Amino acid sequence: MTARRIGRTSVRVSALGFGAAPLGNLYAPLDDDQARAAVDAAWDAGVRYFDTAPHYGLGLSERRLGAALAQRPRSEFTVSTKVGRLLEPHPAPTGSDLAAGGFAVPDTLIRRTDFSRDGVLRSLRSSLTRLGLDRVDIVYVHDPDDHLDAAIDQALPALAALRDQGVIGAVGVGANTVAPLLRVVAEADVDAVMTAGRWTLIDRTARPLLEACARRGVSVIAAAPFNSGLLSRPRPADDAFFDYGPASDAVLSRARRLAEICDRHGTVLPHAAVRFPLREPVVTGVVAGFRAPHEVMSAARWAGDDLTDALWSDLDAAAEATEDRHR
């Protein structure tokens, strides 16, 4: 699988990255063997970029990912994790993190927001312990939307210093909204931004961000290309999710229109969803979450198999028509 460079650094990522949130029991339990099988399938399919975070399953994702990669040659894979949420003992656990955090794990720990220099260093040390690694390649500041001043003034300079010392390879910021990432790219020293769900077949609101990143030499990682599942099936189901909640009738209608176009051109909607972000030179990779071997194997095939200009022309026209109606 093609490897691409992050910004001006020496860090490289595979075109498809393995999003390890499901390894933290996102929405539903996954056992250790299932988690290992998904990572093994990704490796066999050529995936060499793996993304995780303390937030995912209160550390479970990091532990499982580290265990699955433990016997792999360290020079052959890239790992990213995130800072901004410290894990601390929960003073009053309820038994499950599902309602509060979305992960089916015991809530013996609690997340505490901390974008200070000390918080960044503490978080990274804990992540390395859970991963069983002596270094990570990319560290993202995670969801700093409501803490941008602290992220720009404290967290990002702390990570830049670690990068300059050779402790980490690259510095990034990840968010679900575009505005914070635009400010970071304009004001901070970053190598990459991870935009989740904002540069997809059905949501192209990150266009200004891509343009800003191209001007500044910042790489874009397009996460959540299926928009919480909406674009993961050949025909979106009535109960499909979009942006972590049930899709509206209007969104379902738009997605089904895109699915019909794909069908007419002899392909399927999720194939186009994976390939779409990679059309832009500034997009270094696509990261999607996987729970099972067949999911990652299909996505790896799609990531390496481009589609016709005629299909993209029709999909772009459908997207532009939708944008025009909503202006």
Tab-separated table of C-alpha atoms in Angstrom:
chain	number	residue	atom	x	y	z
A	1	MET	CA	0.000	0.000	0.000
A	2	THR	CA	1.265	3.460	-0.909
A	3	ALA	CA	2.977	5.383	1.911
A	4	ARG	CA	2.763	9.169	2.083
A	5	ARG	CA	4.785	11.699	4.062
A	6	ILE	CA	3.335	13.815	6.867
A	7	GLY	CA	4.047	17.487	6.181
A	8	ARG	CA	7.770	18.177	6.063
A	9	THR	CA	8.628	15.395	8.523
A	10	SER	CA	10.091	11.968	7.862
A	11	VAL	CA	6.941	10.243	9.195
A	12	ARG	CA	5.051	8.251	6.602
A	13	VAL	CA	1.577	6.730	6.748
A	14	SER	CA	-0.194	4.194	4.573
A	15	ALA	CA	-3.001	5.571	2.428
A	16	LEU	CA	-5.472	3.700	4.643
A	17	GLY	CA	-5.087	3.975	8.383
A	18	PHE	CA	-6.588	1.693	11.025
A	19	GLY	CA	-8.784	3.684	13.399
A	20	ALA	CA	-8.611	1.856	16.722
A	21	ALA	CA	-11.653	3.339	18.473
A	22	PRO	CA	-13.580	0.054	17.997
A	23	LEU	CA	-10.782	-1.749	19.884
A	24	GLY	CA	-11.932	0.273	22.880
A	25	ASN	CA	-15.431	-1.260	22.659
A	26	LEU	CA	-16.985	1.682	20.859
A	27	TYR	CA	-20.777	1.304	21.320
A	28	ALA	CA	-20.502	-2.489	21.818
A	29	PRO	CA	-18.105	-5.034	23.337
A	30	LEU	CA	-15.320	-6.630	21.336
A	31	ASP	CA	-13.206	-9.396	22.845
A	32	ASP	CA	-9.420	-9.551	22.760
A	33	ASP	CA	-9.313	-12.189	20.035
A	34	GLN	CA	-11.616	-10.167	17.780
A	35	ALA	CA	-9.522	-7.057	18.327
A	36	ARG	CA	-6.327	-8.920	17.473
A	37	ALA	CA	-7.897	-10.448	14.361
A	38	ALA	CA	-8.871	-7.006	13.040
A	39	VAL	CA	-5.340	-5.642	13.508
A	40	ASP	CA	-3.795	-8.770	11.974
A	41	ALA	CA	-6.063	-8.468	8.935
A	42	ALA	CA	-5.078	-4.834	8.531
A	43	TRP	CA	-1.410	-5.760	8.603
A	44	ASP	CA	-1.916	-8.543	6.081
A	45	ALA	CA	-3.726	-6.077	3.808
A	46	GLY	CA	-0.782	-3.666	3.854
A	47	VAL	CA	-2.057	-1.152	6.405
A	48	ARG	CA	0.857	0.336	8.331
A	49	TYR	CA	-0.732	3.318	10.065
A	50	PHE	CA	-2.629	2.788	13.317
A	51	ASP	CA	-4.415	5.570	15.214
A	52	THR	CA	-5.622	5.409	18.805
A	53	ALA	CA	-6.267	7.630	21.853
A	54	PRO	CA	-6.641	7.381	25.646
A	55	HIS	CA	-10.273	8.409	25.189
A	56	TYR	CA	-11.062	5.196	23.300
A	57	GLY	CA	-12.314	2.758	25.900
A	58	LEU	CA	-10.523	4.554	28.751
A	59	GLY	CA	-7.186	3.204	27.559
A	60	LEU	CA	-8.402	-0.196	26.347
A	61	SER	CA	-7.809	0.672	22.695
A	62	GLU	CA	-4.187	1.601	23.353
A	63	ARG	CA	-3.558	-1.575	25.340
A	64	ARG	CA	-5.098	-3.831	22.693
A	65	LEU	CA	-3.355	-2.081	19.819
A	66	GLY	CA	0.005	-2.282	21.561
A	67	ALA	CA	-0.449	-5.983	22.247
A	68	ALA	CA	-1.438	-6.662	18.626
A	69	LEU	CA	1.616	-4.847	17.269
A	70	ALA	CA	4.090	-6.114	19.866
A	71	GLN	CA	5.681	-8.724	17.590
A	72	ARG	CA	5.754	-6.505	14.493
A	73	PRO	CA	8.985	-4.772	13.392
A	74	ARG	CA	8.807	-1.294	14.960
A	75	SER	CA	10.364	0.387	11.936
A	76	GLU	CA	7.585	-0.899	9.687
A	77	PHE	CA	4.533	0.785	11.236
A	78	THR	CA	3.376	4.235	12.286
A	79	VAL	CA	1.349	4.846	15.434
A	80	SER	CA	-0.482	7.985	16.472
A	81	THR	CA	-2.169	8.736	19.748
A	82	LYS	CA	-3.682	11.844	21.296
A	83	VAL	CA	-3.402	14.201	24.254
A	84	GLY	CA	-5.866	16.502	25.991
A	85	ARG	CA	-7.717	14.010	28.174
A	86	LEU	CA	-6.019	12.544	31.237
A	87	LEU	CA	-7.350	9.284	32.659
A	88	GLU	CA	-7.783	9.330	36.441
A	89	PRO	CA	-9.564	7.118	39.004
A	90	HIS	CA	-13.323	7.636	38.929
A	91	PRO	CA	-14.546	8.852	42.332
A	92	ALA	CA	-18.067	7.482	41.783
A	93	PRO	CA	-18.173	4.803	39.061
A	94	THR	CA	-21.564	3.755	37.729
A	95	GLY	CA	-20.403	0.470	36.195
A	96	SER	CA	-20.231	1.452	32.526
A	97	ASP	CA	-18.759	4.210	30.366
A	98	LEU	CA	-21.339	3.641	27.632
A	99	ALA	CA	-23.678	6.511	28.515
A	100	ALA	CA	-20.968	9.033	29.351
A	101	GLY	CA	-18.284	8.191	26.816
A	102	GLY	CA	-19.811	5.808	24.287
A	103	PHE	CA	-17.575	2.845	25.147
A	104	ALA	CA	-18.782	-0.451	26.592
A	105	VAL	CA	-16.145	-0.656	29.341
A	106	PRO	CA	-16.274	-0.302	33.137
A	107	ASP	CA	-15.975	3.346	34.148
A	108	THR	CA	-13.314	2.818	36.780
A	109	LEU	CA	-11.492	5.763	35.195
A	110	ILE	CA	-12.688	9.231	34.284
A	111	ARG	CA	-11.449	11.657	31.621
A	112	ARG	CA	-10.150	15.030	32.787
A	113	THR	CA	-9.464	17.710	30.199
A	114	ASP	CA	-5.911	19.042	30.403
A	115	PHE	CA	-4.129	20.904	27.605
A	116	SER	CA	-1.258	22.152	29.748
A	117	ARG	CA	2.367	21.232	29.100
A	118	ASP	CA	2.425	18.991	32.157
A	119	GLY	CA	-0.856	17.397	31.119
A	120	VAL	CA	0.537	16.645	27.665
A	121	LEU	CA	3.658	15.021	29.105
A	122	ARG	CA	1.671	12.971	31.631
A	123	SER	CA	-0.760	11.813	28.977
A	124	LEU	CA	1.980	10.785	26.573
A	125	ARG	CA	3.895	8.851	29.238
A	126	SER	CA	0.741	6.947	30.169
A	127	SER	CA	-0.028	6.203	26.526
A	128	LEU	CA	3.451	4.800	25.958
A	129	THR	CA	2.979	2.498	28.941
A	130	ARG	CA	-0.380	1.236	27.685
A	131	LEU	CA	0.938	0.786	24.147
A	132	GLY	CA	4.122	-0.916	25.325
A	133	LEU	CA	6.184	1.337	23.032
A	134	ASP	CA	9.152	3.602	23.618
A	135	ARG	CA	7.891	6.165	21.118
A	136	VAL	CA	4.898	7.163	19.035
A	137	ASP	CA	5.200	8.734	15.618
A	138	ILE	CA	2.395	11.304	15.605
A	139	VAL	CA	0.697	12.958	18.570
A	140	TYR	CA	-2.550	14.854	18.007
A	141	VAL	CA	-4.118	17.362	20.364
A	142	HIS	CA	-7.573	15.817	20.714
A	143	ASP	CA	-10.789	17.849	20.340
A	144	PRO	CA	-9.482	21.218	21.599
A	145	ASP	CA	-12.572	23.094	20.351
A	146	ASP	CA	-13.436	24.681	23.709
A	147	HIS	CA	-9.802	25.034	24.824
A	148	LEU	CA	-8.106	26.522	21.779
A	149	ASP	CA	-6.079	29.124	23.644
A	150	ALA	CA	-4.588	26.473	25.932
A	151	ALA	CA	-3.987	24.128	23.006
A	152	ILE	CA	-2.177	26.796	20.968
A	153	ASP	CA	-0.285	28.375	23.868
A	154	GLN	CA	0.634	25.240	25.839
A	155	ALA	CA	-0.133	21.823	24.343
A	156	LEU	CA	1.143	22.400	20.821
A	157	PRO	CA	4.418	24.101	21.850
A	158	ALA	CA	5.053	21.204	24.246
A	159	LEU	CA	4.565	18.700	21.416
A	160	ALA	CA	6.671	20.792	19.015
A	161	ALA	CA	9.513	20.715	21.537
A	162	LEU	CA	9.239	16.924	21.767
A	163	ARG	CA	9.296	16.692	17.975
A	164	ASP	CA	12.343	18.952	17.752
A	165	GLN	CA	14.096	16.767	20.348
A	166	GLY	CA	13.310	13.660	18.297
A	167	VAL	CA	11.005	12.189	20.959
A	168	ILE	CA	8.024	12.154	18.580
A	169	GLY	CA	7.943	12.386	14.816
A	170	ALA	CA	5.109	14.794	14.054
A	171	VAL	CA	2.609	17.113	15.737
A	172	GLY	CA	-1.068	17.277	14.875
A	173	VAL	CA	-4.531	18.350	15.963
A	174	GLY	CA	-7.726	16.343	15.549
A	175	ALA	CA	-11.303	17.618	15.689
A	176	ASN	CA	-14.823	17.003	14.422
A	177	THR	CA	-15.335	20.628	13.390
A	178	VAL	CA	-13.454	22.769	10.909
A	179	ALA	CA	-13.149	26.168	12.599
A	180	PRO	CA	-10.717	25.096	15.365
A	181	LEU	CA	-8.477	23.380	12.842
A	182	LEU	CA	-8.416	26.477	10.635
A	183	ARG	CA	-7.253	28.588	13.576
A	184	VAL	CA	-4.584	26.050	14.528
A	185	VAL	CA	-3.208	25.904	10.992
A	186	ALA	CA	-3.047	29.714	10.896
A	187	GLU	CA	-1.458	30.218	14.328
A	188	ALA	CA	0.462	27.101	15.381
A	189	ASP	CA	3.371	24.899	14.354
A	190	VAL	CA	1.718	21.664	13.228
A	191	ASP	CA	2.526	18.984	10.696
A	192	ALA	CA	-0.936	17.444	10.295
A	193	VAL	CA	-4.600	17.909	11.072
A	194	MET	CA	-7.114	15.103	11.426
A	195	THR	CA	-10.593	16.156	10.361
A	196	ALA	CA	-13.285	13.643	11.298
A	197	GLY	CA	-16.292	13.407	9.003
A	198	ARG	CA	-15.819	16.809	7.380
A	199	TRP	CA	-14.158	15.741	4.126
A	200	THR	CA	-16.358	12.937	2.846
A	201	LEU	CA	-18.573	12.173	-0.102
A	202	ILE	CA	-21.548	13.715	1.668
A	203	ASP	CA	-19.920	16.388	3.856
A	204	ARG	CA	-17.343	18.568	2.122
A	205	THR	CA	-17.284	21.421	4.615
A	206	ALA	CA	-13.523	21.016	5.176
A	207	ARG	CA	-12.713	22.502	1.763
A	208	PRO	CA	-11.363	25.776	3.276
A	209	LEU	CA	-9.232	23.712	5.650
A	210	LEU	CA	-7.705	21.704	2.813
A	211	GLU	CA	-6.869	24.925	1.006
A	212	ALA	CA	-5.256	26.423	4.106
A	213	CYS	CA	-3.248	23.252	4.744
A	214	ALA	CA	-2.025	23.152	1.152
A	215	ARG	CA	-0.741	26.713	1.502
A	216	ARG	CA	1.064	25.946	4.782
A	217	GLY	CA	2.493	22.530	3.918
A	218	VAL	CA	0.315	20.778	6.510
A	219	SER	CA	-0.955	17.271	5.817
A	220	VAL	CA	-4.619	16.345	6.199
A	221	ILE	CA	-5.747	13.004	7.602
A	222	ALA	CA	-9.380	12.442	6.630
A	223	ALA	CA	-10.981	10.375	9.384
A	224	ALA	CA	-14.458	8.856	9.518
A	225	PRO	CA	-14.976	8.577	5.735
A	226	PHE	CA	-18.201	6.633	6.324
A	227	ASN	CA	-19.710	9.405	8.506
A	228	SER	CA	-20.566	7.136	11.460
A	229	GLY	CA	-21.803	4.347	9.191
A	230	LEU	CA	-24.040	6.185	6.723
A	231	LEU	CA	-21.712	5.487	3.780
A	232	SER	CA	-20.502	2.051	4.877
A	233	ARG	CA	-23.108	0.007	2.988
A	234	PRO	CA	-23.980	-0.178	-0.724
A	235	ARG	CA	-27.403	1.234	0.182
A	236	PRO	CA	-27.789	3.242	3.397
A	237	ALA	CA	-30.202	1.599	5.818
A	238	ASP	CA	-33.202	3.348	7.338
A	239	ASP	CA	-31.530	3.226	10.756
A	240	ALA	CA	-28.126	4.451	9.543
A	241	PHE	CA	-26.160	6.826	11.737
A	242	PHE	CA	-24.658	10.120	10.587
A	243	ASP	CA	-22.312	12.099	12.834
A	244	TYR	CA	-22.929	9.871	15.867
A	245	GLY	CA	-26.724	10.079	15.677
A	246	PRO	CA	-29.612	8.790	13.532
A	247	ALA	CA	-29.481	10.154	9.995
A	248	SER	CA	-32.281	12.509	9.006
A	249	ASP	CA	-34.559	11.735	6.083
A	250	ALA	CA	-32.858	14.467	4.056
A	251	VAL	CA	-29.393	13.053	4.682
A	252	LEU	CA	-30.568	9.511	3.897
A	253	SER	CA	-32.031	10.728	0.632
A	254	ARG	CA	-28.743	12.395	-0.353
A	255	ALA	CA	-26.742	9.294	0.554
A	256	ARG	CA	-29.050	7.035	-1.447
A	257	ARG	CA	-28.692	9.303	-4.443
A	258	LEU	CA	-24.901	8.881	-4.211
A	259	ALA	CA	-25.375	5.114	-3.855
A	260	GLU	CA	-27.487	5.035	-7.020
A	261	ILE	CA	-24.761	6.877	-8.931
A	262	CYS	CA	-22.160	4.375	-7.720
A	263	ASP	CA	-24.366	1.466	-8.729
A	264	ARG	CA	-24.848	2.941	-12.181
A	265	HIS	CA	-21.066	3.085	-12.598
A	266	GLY	CA	-20.536	-0.479	-11.425
A	267	THR	CA	-19.185	0.160	-7.951
A	268	VAL	CA	-20.482	0.543	-4.400
A	269	LEU	CA	-20.921	3.531	-2.120
A	270	PRO	CA	-18.299	2.543	0.500
A	271	HIS	CA	-15.653	2.144	-2.211
A	272	ALA	CA	-16.237	5.715	-3.319
A	273	ALA	CA	-16.329	6.867	0.308
A	274	VAL	CA	-12.844	5.479	0.986
A	275	ARG	CA	-11.343	6.784	-2.247
A	276	PHE	CA	-12.935	10.238	-2.201
A	277	PRO	CA	-10.548	11.966	0.261
A	278	LEU	CA	-7.453	10.560	-1.451
A	279	ARG	CA	-8.232	12.526	-4.599
A	280	GLU	CA	-6.759	15.618	-2.937
A	281	PRO	CA	-2.940	15.823	-2.878
A	282	VAL	CA	-2.977	17.479	0.551
A	283	VAL	CA	-4.797	14.462	2.032
A	284	THR	CA	-2.072	12.099	3.198
A	285	GLY	CA	-4.332	9.313	4.409
A	286	VAL	CA	-7.809	8.106	5.289
A	287	VAL	CA	-8.492	6.645	8.742
A	288	ALA	CA	-11.533	4.466	9.375
A	289	GLY	CA	-12.532	2.367	12.360
A	290	PHE	CA	-12.752	-1.410	11.956
A	291	ARG	CA	-14.164	-4.158	14.145
A	292	ALA	CA	-13.702	-7.209	11.935
A	293	PRO	CA	-11.217	-8.586	9.393
A	294	HIS	CA	-13.626	-8.451	6.454
A	295	GLU	CA	-14.225	-4.726	7.031
A	296	VAL	CA	-10.577	-3.763	6.897
A	297	MET	CA	-9.817	-6.104	4.004
A	298	SER	CA	-12.556	-4.543	1.881
A	299	ALA	CA	-11.443	-1.010	2.766
A	300	ALA	CA	-7.833	-1.823	1.898
A	301	ARG	CA	-8.897	-3.021	-1.555
A	302	TRP	CA	-10.959	0.098	-2.097
A	303	ALA	CA	-8.155	2.396	-0.941
A	304	GLY	CA	-5.861	0.951	-3.603
A	305	ASP	CA	-8.393	0.850	-6.442
A	306	ASP	CA	-9.271	4.219	-7.966
A	307	LEU	CA	-12.538	4.877	-9.731
A	308	THR	CA	-13.386	6.413	-13.094
A	309	ASP	CA	-13.399	10.101	-13.914
A	310	ALA	CA	-16.982	9.702	-15.098
A	311	LEU	CA	-18.092	8.462	-11.668
A	312	TRP	CA	-16.332	11.299	-9.851
A	313	SER	CA	-17.871	13.801	-12.225
A	314	ASP	CA	-21.367	12.541	-11.487
A	315	LEU	CA	-20.763	12.359	-7.718
A	316	ASP	CA	-19.302	15.877	-7.680
A	317	ALA	CA	-22.259	17.210	-9.658
A	318	ALA	CA	-24.684	15.642	-7.178
A	319	ALA	CA	-22.786	17.141	-4.257
A	320	GLU	CA	-22.675	20.583	-5.859
A	321	ALA	CA	-26.401	20.476	-6.559
A	322	THR	CA	-27.024	19.762	-2.878
A	323	GLU	CA	-24.711	22.598	-1.809
A	324	ASP	CA	-26.505	24.994	-4.158
A	325	ARG	CA	-29.902	24.095	-2.646
A	326	HIS	CA	-28.603	24.779	0.877
A	327	ARG	CA	-26.928	28.127	0.136
